Amino acid sequence: APIVILQSIMAGIILDQHWDQVTKVLSRSLSREIGLMIELYDASDKGTDAILRIEDMSNRRLNLELTIQRGAALPPPLPPPFLSAVDSRLNRYLTVETGRPYWIDSSGQPGKIDIRVEVEPGLVFRVLAPEGRAYAVGTNAFLYWMVISSLVLLAIALAFLHNQIRPVIQLARAARNFG
């Protein structure tokens, strides 16, 4: 049992560091892609054709559901989720990469992160990104497989240990019966 506890603690530490690093890279990447779409808009003639091209490019190439909304404003700010590393990372990187007002909802739609950036007054870029684009979502499955495999190996070790101890117990009984 101490081995399983030690292994669980070590795996927890390693997985936490891995999850944090992957989330950092993914959040930065998503923020940079949103920043790129804004720069493309700024460099365009800002007409309807340019907006359609940017939306198409974002949706097709980057797998971001970008909608450019004219006459829109950012919704009122949401309270930050309790202990959400994703929101804090996205907040940090969106501030750096866009330099514009933004709004994030990471819990409103299952499997999606709703990010809205006010590019200019009355013009909002709304991005519905898959949550896998902002943080590592497969870490739990890895942890479950690790715990299950540890329990299977523990059961096998106990079976072998039982088989090794049985002759010693029989010898002790025989010695006790002998006198």
C-alpha positions as a Python dict, from the first residue, in 0.01 Angstrom:
ca = {
    (1, 'A'): (0, 0, 0),
    (2, 'P'): (281, 252, 68),
    (3, 'I'): (409, 197, -287),
    (4, 'V'): (68, 281, -434),
    (5, 'I'): (42, 592, -217),
    (6, 'L'): (392, 705, -313),
    (7, 'Q'): (324, 635, -680),
    (8, 'S'): (-4, 830, -663),
    (9, 'I'): (166, 1130, -503),
    (10, 'M'): (448, 1130, -760),
    (11, 'A'): (205, 1087, -1048),
    (12, 'G'): (-9, 1370, -914),
    (13, 'I'): (290, 1603, -898),
    (14, 'I'): (414, 1506, -1246),
    (15, 'L'): (67, 1528, -1401),
    (16, 'D'): (0, 1865, -1240),
    (17, 'Q'): (321, 2007, -1383),
    (18, 'H'): (246, 1851, -1723),
    (19, 'W'): (-113, 1982, -1724),
    (20, 'D'): (6, 2330, -1624),
    (21, 'Q'): (270, 2337, -1900),
    (22, 'V'): (33, 2209, -2170),
    (23, 'T'): (-239, 2452, -2063),
    (24, 'K'): (11, 2738, -2079),
    (25, 'V'): (115, 2647, -2434),
    (26, 'L'): (-242, 2590, -2557),
    (27, 'S'): (-377, 2912, -2402),
    (28, 'R'): (-94, 3114, -2551),
    (29, 'S'): (-149, 2954, -2891),
    (30, 'L'): (-524, 3022, -2887),
    (31, 'S'): (-464, 3382, -2781),
    (32, 'R'): (-211, 3431, -3060),
    (33, 'E'): (-451, 3292, -3319),
    (34, 'I'): (-721, 3533, -3203),
    (35, 'G'): (-465, 3814, -3214),
    (36, 'L'): (-372, 3713, -3569),
    (37, 'M'): (-737, 3732, -3681),
    (38, 'I'): (-760, 4081, -3529),
    (39, 'E'): (-442, 4190, -3707),
    (40, 'L'): (-576, 4055, -4036),
    (41, 'Y'): (-891, 4258, -3981),
    (42, 'D'): (-691, 4571, -3895),
    (43, 'A'): (-483, 4529, -4212),
    (44, 'S'): (-789, 4471, -4433),
    (45, 'D'): (-1022, 4724, -4592),
    (46, 'K'): (-1279, 4628, -4320),
    (47, 'G'): (-1548, 4564, -4579),
    (48, 'T'): (-1798, 4281, -4592),
    (49, 'D'): (-1578, 4069, -4820),
    (50, 'A'): (-1279, 4107, -4587),
    (51, 'I'): (-1490, 4006, -4286),
    (52, 'L'): (-1622, 3698, -4468),
    (53, 'R'): (-1266, 3601, -4570),
    (54, 'I'): (-1140, 3633, -4213),
    (55, 'E'): (-1433, 3432, -4074),
    (56, 'D'): (-1384, 3162, -4337),
    (57, 'M'): (-1009, 3146, -4278),
    (58, 'S'): (-1056, 3120, -3903),
    (59, 'N'): (-1326, 2855, -3924),
    (60, 'R'): (-1161, 2645, -4193),
    (61, 'R'): (-791, 2672, -4114),
    (62, 'L'): (-782, 2730, -3738),
    (63, 'N'): (-1092, 2534, -3633),
    (64, 'L'): (-1222, 2837, -3445),
    (65, 'E'): (-1587, 2924, -3474),
    (66, 'L'): (-1533, 3294, -3539),
    (67, 'T'): (-1829, 3524, -3583),
    (68, 'I'): (-1767, 3892, -3644),
    (69, 'Q'): (-2059, 4084, -3495),
    (70, 'R'): (-2128, 4440, -3602),
    (71, 'G'): (-2325, 4663, -3367),
    (72, 'A'): (-2243, 4440, -3070),
    (73, 'A'): (-2091, 4507, -2730),
    (74, 'L'): (-1923, 4286, -2474),
    (75, 'P'): (-2153, 4125, -2217),
    (76, 'P'): (-2113, 4223, -1852),
    (77, 'P'): (-1817, 4051, -1685),
    (78, 'L'): (-1874, 3712, -1527),
    (79, 'P'): (-1735, 3627, -1185),
    (80, 'P'): (-1417, 3426, -1233),
    (81, 'P'): (-1459, 3052, -1172),
    (82, 'F'): (-1310, 2928, -846),
    (83, 'L'): (-950, 2806, -895),
    (84, 'S'): (-962, 2812, -1275),
    (85, 'A'): (-610, 2802, -1417),
    (86, 'V'): (-756, 2814, -1768),
    (87, 'D'): (-927, 3149, -1717),
    (88, 'S'): (-622, 3305, -1553),
    (89, 'R'): (-395, 3185, -1837),
    (90, 'L'): (-636, 3304, -2105),
    (91, 'N'): (-675, 3639, -1930),
    (92, 'R'): (-300, 3687, -1920),
    (93, 'Y'): (-237, 3590, -2282),
    (94, 'L'): (-540, 3766, -2433),
    (95, 'T'): (-428, 4088, -2265),
    (96, 'V'): (-82, 4052, -2416),
    (97, 'E'): (-183, 3925, -2762),
    (98, 'T'): (-485, 4145, -2836),
    (99, 'G'): (-448, 4451, -2616),
    (100, 'R'): (-824, 4499, -2645),
    (101, 'P'): (-1119, 4456, -2409),
    (102, 'Y'): (-1241, 4095, -2397),
    (103, 'W'): (-1486, 3864, -2223),
    (104, 'I'): (-1442, 3493, -2144),
    (105, 'D'): (-1695, 3225, -2049),
    (106, 'S'): (-1531, 2887, -1996),
    (107, 'S'): (-1826, 2718, -1830),
    (108, 'G'): (-2138, 2836, -2018),
    (109, 'Q'): (-2131, 2581, -2300),
    (110, 'P'): (-2007, 2227, -2241),
    (111, 'G'): (-1695, 2153, -2445),
    (112, 'K'): (-1658, 2514, -2567),
    (113, 'I'): (-1493, 2832, -2448),
    (114, 'D'): (-1671, 3152, -2551),
    (115, 'I'): (-1423, 3435, -2606),
    (116, 'R'): (-1534, 3778, -2726),
    (117, 'V'): (-1295, 4058, -2813),
    (118, 'E'): (-1407, 4414, -2882),
    (119, 'V'): (-1192, 4498, -3184),
    (120, 'E'): (-1332, 4846, -3215),
    (121, 'P'): (-1642, 5014, -3073),
    (122, 'G'): (-1947, 4829, -3205),
    (123, 'L'): (-1743, 4539, -3352),
    (124, 'V'): (-1693, 4217, -3156),
    (125, 'F'): (-1507, 3903, -3259),
    (126, 'R'): (-1683, 3605, -3099),
    (127, 'V'): (-1479, 3284, -3089),
    (128, 'L'): (-1628, 2954, -2976),
    (129, 'A'): (-1319, 2740, -2933),
    (130, 'P'): (-1318, 2373, -2837),
    (131, 'E'): (-1194, 2344, -2479),
    (132, 'G'): (-914, 2117, -2601),
    (133, 'R'): (-767, 2421, -2776),
    (134, 'A'): (-721, 2605, -2445),
    (135, 'Y'): (-618, 2336, -2199),
    (136, 'A'): (-526, 1968, -2169),
    (137, 'V'): (-850, 1771, -2141),
    (138, 'G'): (-716, 1412, -2156),
    (139, 'T'): (-517, 1416, -1832),
    (140, 'N'): (-794, 1251, -1630),
    (141, 'A'): (-802, 945, -1855),
    (142, 'F'): (-427, 901, -1810),
    (143, 'L'): (-467, 924, -1433),
    (144, 'Y'): (-748, 665, -1432),
    (145, 'W'): (-542, 421, -1640),
    (146, 'M'): (-246, 467, -1409),
    (147, 'V'): (-453, 398, -1095),
    (148, 'I'): (-623, 94, -1250),
    (149, 'S'): (-291, -53, -1367),
    (150, 'S'): (-142, 7, -1020),
    (151, 'L'): (-431, -176, -856),
    (152, 'V'): (-399, -470, -1099),
    (153, 'L'): (-25, -494, -1032),
    (154, 'L'): (-92, -475, -656),
    (155, 'A'): (-343, -762, -683),
    (156, 'I'): (-90, -972, -877),
    (157, 'A'): (182, -895, -621),
    (158, 'L'): (-49, -995, -336),
    (159, 'A'): (-132, -1325, -510),
    (160, 'F'): (238, -1407, -554),
    (161, 'L'): (311, -1302, -197),
    (162, 'H'): (33, -1528, -71),
    (163, 'N'): (176, -1821, -270),
    (164, 'Q'): (525, -1756, -127),
    (165, 'I'): (406, -1731, 233),
    (166, 'R'): (186, -2045, 224),
    (167, 'P'): (482, -2291, 251),
    (168, 'V'): (631, -2091, 540),
    (169, 'I'): (298, -2107, 726),
    (170, 'Q'): (274, -2483, 661),
    (171, 'L'): (629, -2529, 793),
    (172, 'A'): (544, -2327, 1106),
    (173, 'R'): (234, -2543, 1168),
    (174, 'A'): (435, -2862, 1121),
    (175, 'A'): (701, -2739, 1366),
    (176, 'R'): (434, -2645, 1621),
    (177, 'N'): (266, -2990, 1585),
    (178, 'F'): (603, -3167, 1616),
    (179, 'G'): (650, -3012, 1953),
}
